[in-house]
Short mmCIF file of C-alpha atoms and ligand atoms in Angstrom, two decimals:
data_model
loop_
_atom_site.label_atom_id
_atom_site.label_comp_id
_atom_site.label_asym_id
_atom_site.label_seq_id
_atom_site.Cartn_x
_atom_site.Cartn_y
_atom_site.Cartn_z
CA UNK A 1 0.09 -0.19 -0.31
CA UNK A 2 1.62 3.39 -0.98
CA UNK A 3 2.21 5.91 2.20
CA UNK A 4 -0.41 8.56 1.28
CA UNK A 5 1.46 11.78 1.86
CA UNK A 6 0.57 15.66 2.76
CA UNK A 7 2.98 18.14 2.16
CA UNK A 8 1.65 21.77 2.75
CA UNK A 9 3.02 24.70 0.85
CA UNK A 10 4.71 22.07 -2.06
CA UNK A 11 4.16 23.93 -5.24
CA UNK A 12 7.12 25.77 -5.85
CA UNK A 13 10.59 25.62 -3.67
CA UNK A 14 11.69 22.67 -1.03
CA UNK A 15 7.97 21.36 -0.59
CA UNK A 16 7.64 20.95 -4.65
CA UNK A 17 11.35 19.10 -4.52
CA UNK A 18 10.19 16.86 -1.54
CA UNK A 19 6.76 15.85 -3.49
CA UNK A 20 8.75 14.69 -6.43
CA UNK A 21 11.50 12.76 -4.24
CA UNK A 22 9.04 10.62 -2.29
CA UNK A 23 6.66 10.73 -5.15
CA UNK A 24 9.49 8.91 -7.45
CA UNK A 25 9.66 6.54 -4.07
CA UNK A 26 6.28 5.35 -4.47
CA UNK A 27 4.21 7.66 -2.19
CA UNK A 28 0.99 8.65 -3.18
CA UNK A 29 1.97 12.52 -3.01
CA UNK A 30 -1.14 15.34 -2.18
CA UNK A 31 0.04 18.80 -2.69
CA UNK A 32 -0.90 21.36 -1.05
CA UNK A 33 -1.22 24.77 -1.53
CA UNK A 34 -3.44 28.02 -0.53
CA UNK A 35 -4.64 28.19 -4.71
CA UNK A 36 -6.25 24.72 -5.06
CA UNK A 37 -5.98 25.02 -9.03
CA UNK A 38 -1.70 25.58 -8.39
CA UNK A 39 -2.15 22.89 -6.30
CA UNK A 40 -3.12 20.64 -8.75
CA UNK A 41 -0.98 22.07 -11.87
CA UNK A 42 1.83 20.84 -9.20
CA UNK A 43 0.59 17.58 -8.74
CA UNK A 44 0.37 16.95 -12.55
CA UNK A 45 3.90 17.81 -13.12
CA UNK A 46 4.85 15.65 -10.09
CA UNK A 47 3.10 12.54 -11.97
CA UNK A 48 2.36 8.98 -10.29
CA UNK A 49 -1.19 9.61 -9.34
CA UNK A 50 -0.08 13.01 -7.10
CA UNK A 51 -3.13 14.93 -6.45
CA UNK A 52 -4.04 19.07 -5.32
CA UNK A 53 -5.87 20.27 -2.41
CA UNK A 54 -6.66 23.66 -1.27
CA UNK A 55 -5.29 24.56 1.77
CA UNK A 56 -4.89 27.48 3.80
CA UNK A 57 -3.11 26.54 7.43
CA UNK A 58 -4.23 29.82 8.72
CA UNK A 59 -7.90 29.14 8.16
CA UNK A 60 -9.99 26.74 9.63
CA UNK A 61 -12.72 26.25 7.53
CA UNK A 62 -9.93 25.66 5.02
CA UNK A 63 -8.24 22.88 6.89
CA UNK A 64 -11.60 21.22 7.87
CA UNK A 65 -12.18 21.06 4.33
CA UNK A 66 -8.66 19.18 3.55
CA UNK A 67 -9.20 16.96 5.90
CA UNK A 68 -12.41 15.57 4.45
CA UNK A 69 -11.24 15.59 0.87
CA UNK A 70 -8.41 13.67 1.97
CA UNK A 71 -10.83 11.15 3.92
CA UNK A 72 -12.91 10.97 1.46
CA UNK A 73 -10.29 9.86 -1.28
CA UNK A 74 -7.83 8.09 1.17
CA UNK A 75 -9.38 7.18 4.30
CA UNK A 76 -5.81 8.03 6.14
CA UNK A 77 -2.82 10.08 6.58
CA UNK A 78 0.17 8.39 6.88
CA UNK A 79 2.60 11.60 6.36
CA UNK A 80 2.16 15.24 7.48
CA UNK A 81 4.84 17.56 6.00
CA UNK A 82 4.47 20.93 7.71
CA UNK A 83 6.60 22.32 5.12
CA UNK A 84 4.22 26.32 4.61
CA UNK A 85 6.15 29.29 6.04
CA UNK A 86 6.24 33.08 5.22
CA UNK A 87 9.75 34.72 5.87
CA UNK A 88 8.72 38.83 6.06
CA UNK A 89 10.91 40.43 8.43
CA UNK A 90 14.41 39.82 6.53
CA UNK A 91 16.64 42.21 7.37
CA UNK A 92 14.15 44.16 9.87
CA UNK A 93 16.16 44.98 13.25
CA UNK A 94 14.51 43.17 16.42
CA UNK A 95 13.57 47.08 18.00
CA UNK A 96 12.10 48.17 14.95
CA UNK A 97 9.88 44.97 14.19
CA UNK A 98 6.46 45.69 14.26
CA UNK A 99 4.29 43.63 16.45
CA UNK A 100 1.89 42.71 13.92
CA UNK A 101 4.69 41.46 11.62
CA UNK A 102 5.65 39.21 14.55
CA UNK A 103 2.01 38.10 14.84
CA UNK A 104 1.27 37.21 11.60
CA UNK A 105 4.62 35.26 10.97
CA UNK A 106 3.86 33.27 14.54
CA UNK A 107 0.13 32.73 13.29
CA UNK A 108 1.38 30.76 10.17
CA UNK A 109 4.75 29.21 11.08
CA UNK A 110 3.27 27.74 14.69
CA UNK A 111 -0.34 28.15 14.72
CA UNK A 112 -1.16 27.10 11.33
CA UNK A 113 1.19 24.40 11.75
CA UNK A 114 -0.26 23.40 15.32
CA UNK A 115 -3.56 24.14 13.58
CA UNK A 116 -2.80 21.62 10.60
CA UNK A 117 -1.56 18.88 13.07
CA UNK A 118 -4.65 18.62 15.54
CA UNK A 119 -7.08 18.67 12.22
CA UNK A 120 -5.07 15.55 10.72
CA UNK A 121 -4.30 13.70 13.99
CA UNK A 122 -7.57 11.60 13.50
CA UNK A 123 -6.52 10.45 10.04
CA UNK A 124 -2.86 9.81 11.22
CA UNK A 125 -4.64 7.94 14.07
CA UNK A 126 -5.32 5.70 11.00
CA UNK A 127 -2.07 4.58 9.78
CA UNK A 128 0.10 1.89 10.78
CA UNK A 129 3.08 4.24 10.82
CA UNK A 130 2.43 7.81 11.27
CA UNK A 131 4.68 10.72 10.78
CA UNK A 132 5.17 14.14 11.04
CA UNK A 133 7.42 16.01 9.43
CA UNK A 134 8.39 20.23 10.82
CA UNK A 135 10.31 22.13 8.72
CA UNK A 136 11.98 24.41 10.41
CA UNK A 137 15.28 25.85 9.95
CA UNK A 138 19.05 26.51 11.48
CA UNK A 139 17.52 30.37 12.49
CA UNK A 140 15.50 28.64 15.32
CA UNK A 141 18.51 27.17 16.95
CA UNK A 142 19.13 28.87 20.63
CA UNK A 143 22.50 26.92 21.35
CA UNK A 144 24.19 29.28 19.48
CA UNK A 145 25.57 33.31 19.25
CA UNK A 146 23.03 35.80 19.54
CA UNK A 147 21.93 36.27 16.04
CA UNK A 148 20.10 39.72 15.08
CA UNK A 149 18.77 38.14 11.13
CA UNK A 150 14.85 38.12 10.82
CA UNK A 151 13.86 38.01 14.32
CA UNK A 152 10.00 37.38 13.72
CA UNK A 153 11.33 34.22 11.40
CA UNK A 154 13.79 32.82 13.97
CA UNK A 155 11.51 33.42 16.85
CA UNK A 156 8.79 31.31 14.84
CA UNK A 157 11.32 28.44 14.03
CA UNK A 158 12.29 27.93 18.06
CA UNK A 159 8.82 27.95 18.34
CA UNK A 160 7.86 25.55 15.43
CA UNK A 161 10.91 23.20 17.36
CA UNK A 162 8.99 23.46 20.80
CA UNK A 163 5.66 22.39 19.44
CA UNK A 164 7.63 19.27 17.78
CA UNK A 165 8.51 18.28 21.08
CA UNK A 166 5.14 18.67 22.15
CA UNK A 167 3.73 16.84 19.42
CA UNK A 168 5.80 13.88 20.29
CA UNK A 169 4.32 14.08 23.50
CA UNK A 170 0.59 14.61 22.49
CA UNK A 171 0.89 11.84 19.90
CA UNK A 172 2.88 8.57 21.68
CA UNK A 173 2.04 6.70 18.11
CA UNK A 174 3.29 9.48 15.98
CA UNK A 175 6.77 10.12 14.77
CA UNK A 176 7.26 13.60 14.87
CA UNK A 177 10.59 15.75 13.67
CA UNK A 178 12.18 18.72 12.83
CA UNK A 179 14.28 19.66 9.88
CA UNK A 180 16.52 21.88 8.88
CA UNK A 181 16.68 22.14 4.82
CA UNK A 182 19.84 24.44 5.00
CA UNK A 183 20.18 27.53 3.05
CA UNK A 184 18.11 26.71 -0.19
CA UNK A 185 17.60 28.66 -3.72
CA UNK A 186 13.61 29.49 -3.37
CA UNK A 187 11.61 32.33 -3.39
CA UNK A 188 12.16 32.30 -0.01
CA UNK A 189 15.84 31.64 0.15
CA UNK A 190 16.80 33.89 -2.67
CA UNK A 191 19.29 33.11 -5.68
CA UNK A 192 22.65 33.13 -3.43
CA UNK A 193 21.69 30.57 -1.80
CA UNK A 194 24.17 27.99 -1.87
CA UNK A 195 21.83 24.87 -1.96
CA UNK A 196 19.38 23.60 -4.55
CA UNK A 197 15.83 22.71 -3.12
CA UNK A 198 16.60 19.19 -3.99
CA UNK A 199 19.47 19.13 -1.97
CA UNK A 200 17.12 20.94 0.54
CA UNK A 201 14.72 17.94 0.61
CA UNK A 202 16.91 14.99 1.05
CA UNK A 203 16.57 15.16 5.04
CA UNK A 204 12.78 15.39 4.57
CA UNK A 205 12.25 13.20 2.28
CA UNK A 206 14.42 10.63 4.47
CA UNK A 207 12.52 11.61 7.91
CA UNK A 208 9.22 11.24 5.84
CA UNK A 209 9.87 7.65 4.72
CA UNK A 210 13.34 6.08 5.74
CA UNK A 211 14.67 7.42 9.34
CA UNK A 212 14.43 4.80 12.00
CA UNK A 213 11.82 4.42 14.64
CA UNK A 214 13.27 5.49 17.38
CA UNK A 215 14.47 8.86 15.74
CA UNK A 216 11.88 11.05 17.10
CA UNK A 217 11.52 14.40 18.61
CA UNK A 218 14.60 15.39 17.01
CA UNK A 219 16.09 17.90 15.18
CA UNK A 220 17.55 17.21 12.29
CA UNK A 221 20.25 18.60 9.21
CA UNK A 222 21.63 16.58 6.70
CA UNK A 223 20.65 12.95 8.13
CA UNK A 224 21.90 13.23 11.55
CA UNK A 225 20.07 14.94 14.72
CA UNK A 226 21.55 18.86 15.48
CA UNK A 227 20.93 20.55 18.78
CA UNK A 228 17.71 22.71 19.23
P1 NDP B 1 8.61 28.96 -0.73
O1 NDP B 1 8.58 30.71 0.04
O2 NDP B 1 9.28 29.04 -2.02
O3 NDP B 1 7.31 28.12 -0.14
C1 NDP B 1 6.71 28.71 0.91
C2 NDP B 1 5.04 27.65 0.84
O4 NDP B 1 4.82 27.75 1.88
C3 NDP B 1 4.87 28.14 -0.67
O5 NDP B 1 4.77 27.21 -1.39
C4 NDP B 1 3.58 28.93 0.03
O6 NDP B 1 2.25 27.94 -0.29
C5 NDP B 1 3.29 28.36 1.77
N1 NDP B 1 1.91 29.08 2.38
C6 NDP B 1 2.68 30.19 2.67
N2 NDP B 1 1.55 30.78 3.17
C7 NDP B 1 0.84 29.81 3.94
C8 NDP B 1 -0.46 29.72 4.13
N3 NDP B 1 -0.92 30.72 4.86
N4 NDP B 1 -0.98 28.59 4.11
C9 NDP B 1 -0.49 27.81 3.25
N5 NDP B 1 0.63 27.24 2.75
C10 NDP B 1 1.07 28.74 2.92
O7 NDP B 1 10.05 28.62 0.47
P2 NDP B 1 11.16 27.40 0.78
O8 NDP B 1 10.65 26.41 0.03
O9 NDP B 1 12.62 27.86 0.69
O10 NDP B 1 10.65 26.91 2.43
C11 NDP B 1 9.53 26.07 2.63
C12 NDP B 1 10.25 25.66 4.13
O11 NDP B 1 11.65 25.39 4.25
C13 NDP B 1 10.03 26.82 5.00
O12 NDP B 1 9.49 25.87 6.32
C14 NDP B 1 10.82 27.32 5.35
O13 NDP B 1 10.80 28.20 6.36
C15 NDP B 1 12.05 26.63 5.21
N6 NDP B 1 13.32 26.79 5.06
C16 NDP B 1 13.43 27.35 3.78
C17 NDP B 1 15.30 27.34 3.82
C18 NDP B 1 15.67 28.20 2.52
O14 NDP B 1 16.59 28.51 2.34
N7 NDP B 1 14.73 28.10 1.42
C19 NDP B 1 15.99 27.53 4.91
C20 NDP B 1 15.54 27.10 6.13
C21 NDP B 1 14.21 26.71 6.41
P3 NDP B 1 1.24 28.51 -1.40
O15 NDP B 1 1.31 30.04 -1.98
O16 NDP B 1 0.81 27.82 -2.64
O17 NDP B 1 0.02 28.76 -0.45
#
């Protein structure tokens, strides 16, 4: 039976690269986008029976509709990849950061990820080997020197890593991990980044399908565990 994998924000960038990699490994891919037509078009580019779903992770009604569609189509979900995120404050200093920008960033990157994870928990419970992969960022690590780049984004990714730990405790039968793709050439990463989206997606693909079952509640980059 093909593992059923939903990837949020997967019409482009790292999410789309992961969709191609996982589809090529025999998974049933569901590409999510706020724009259902773009999701369907991206799914056609992935091939192998991939399909699309409209999903805005900041909108409960949209998330509920996506759950209903996937339940009717597949009856379960094996892997949820929380890939969607926004980066609004690249080079803004913390002291000039508008609170609204922080709220909007947290609303998508953290609250949206929680909303989607909550909503799909019942479909994940119908899987024999359910997994959640949260696409985070080294920008959220708190073990290094203090940093000033993109404060709202960094704070959101630190919170996402804690959400990974909380989800592990709340969903003991689901393998939940966070991962960092590294700096990749995407709309978010820009053209100077050293990695391709495909390179960035490799660890995601491994966590979604191949990683050992005892690897849980970890932060992973380049197939290895890194500090939170
Ligand atoms: P992109 O900006 O290319 O893609 C982000 C995706 O997020 C879009 O496809 C968009 O989908 C989706 N999205 C944004 N808001 C919402 C929303 N409200 N609801 C649903 N989907 C939404 O980014 P990348 O591919 O670069 O990034 C993918 C992930 O990797 C992100 O979590 C990012 O933080 C992380 N990352 C990226 C790095 C990089 O260098 N690129 C480095 C470290 C981490 P749509 O518009 O179709 O709805």
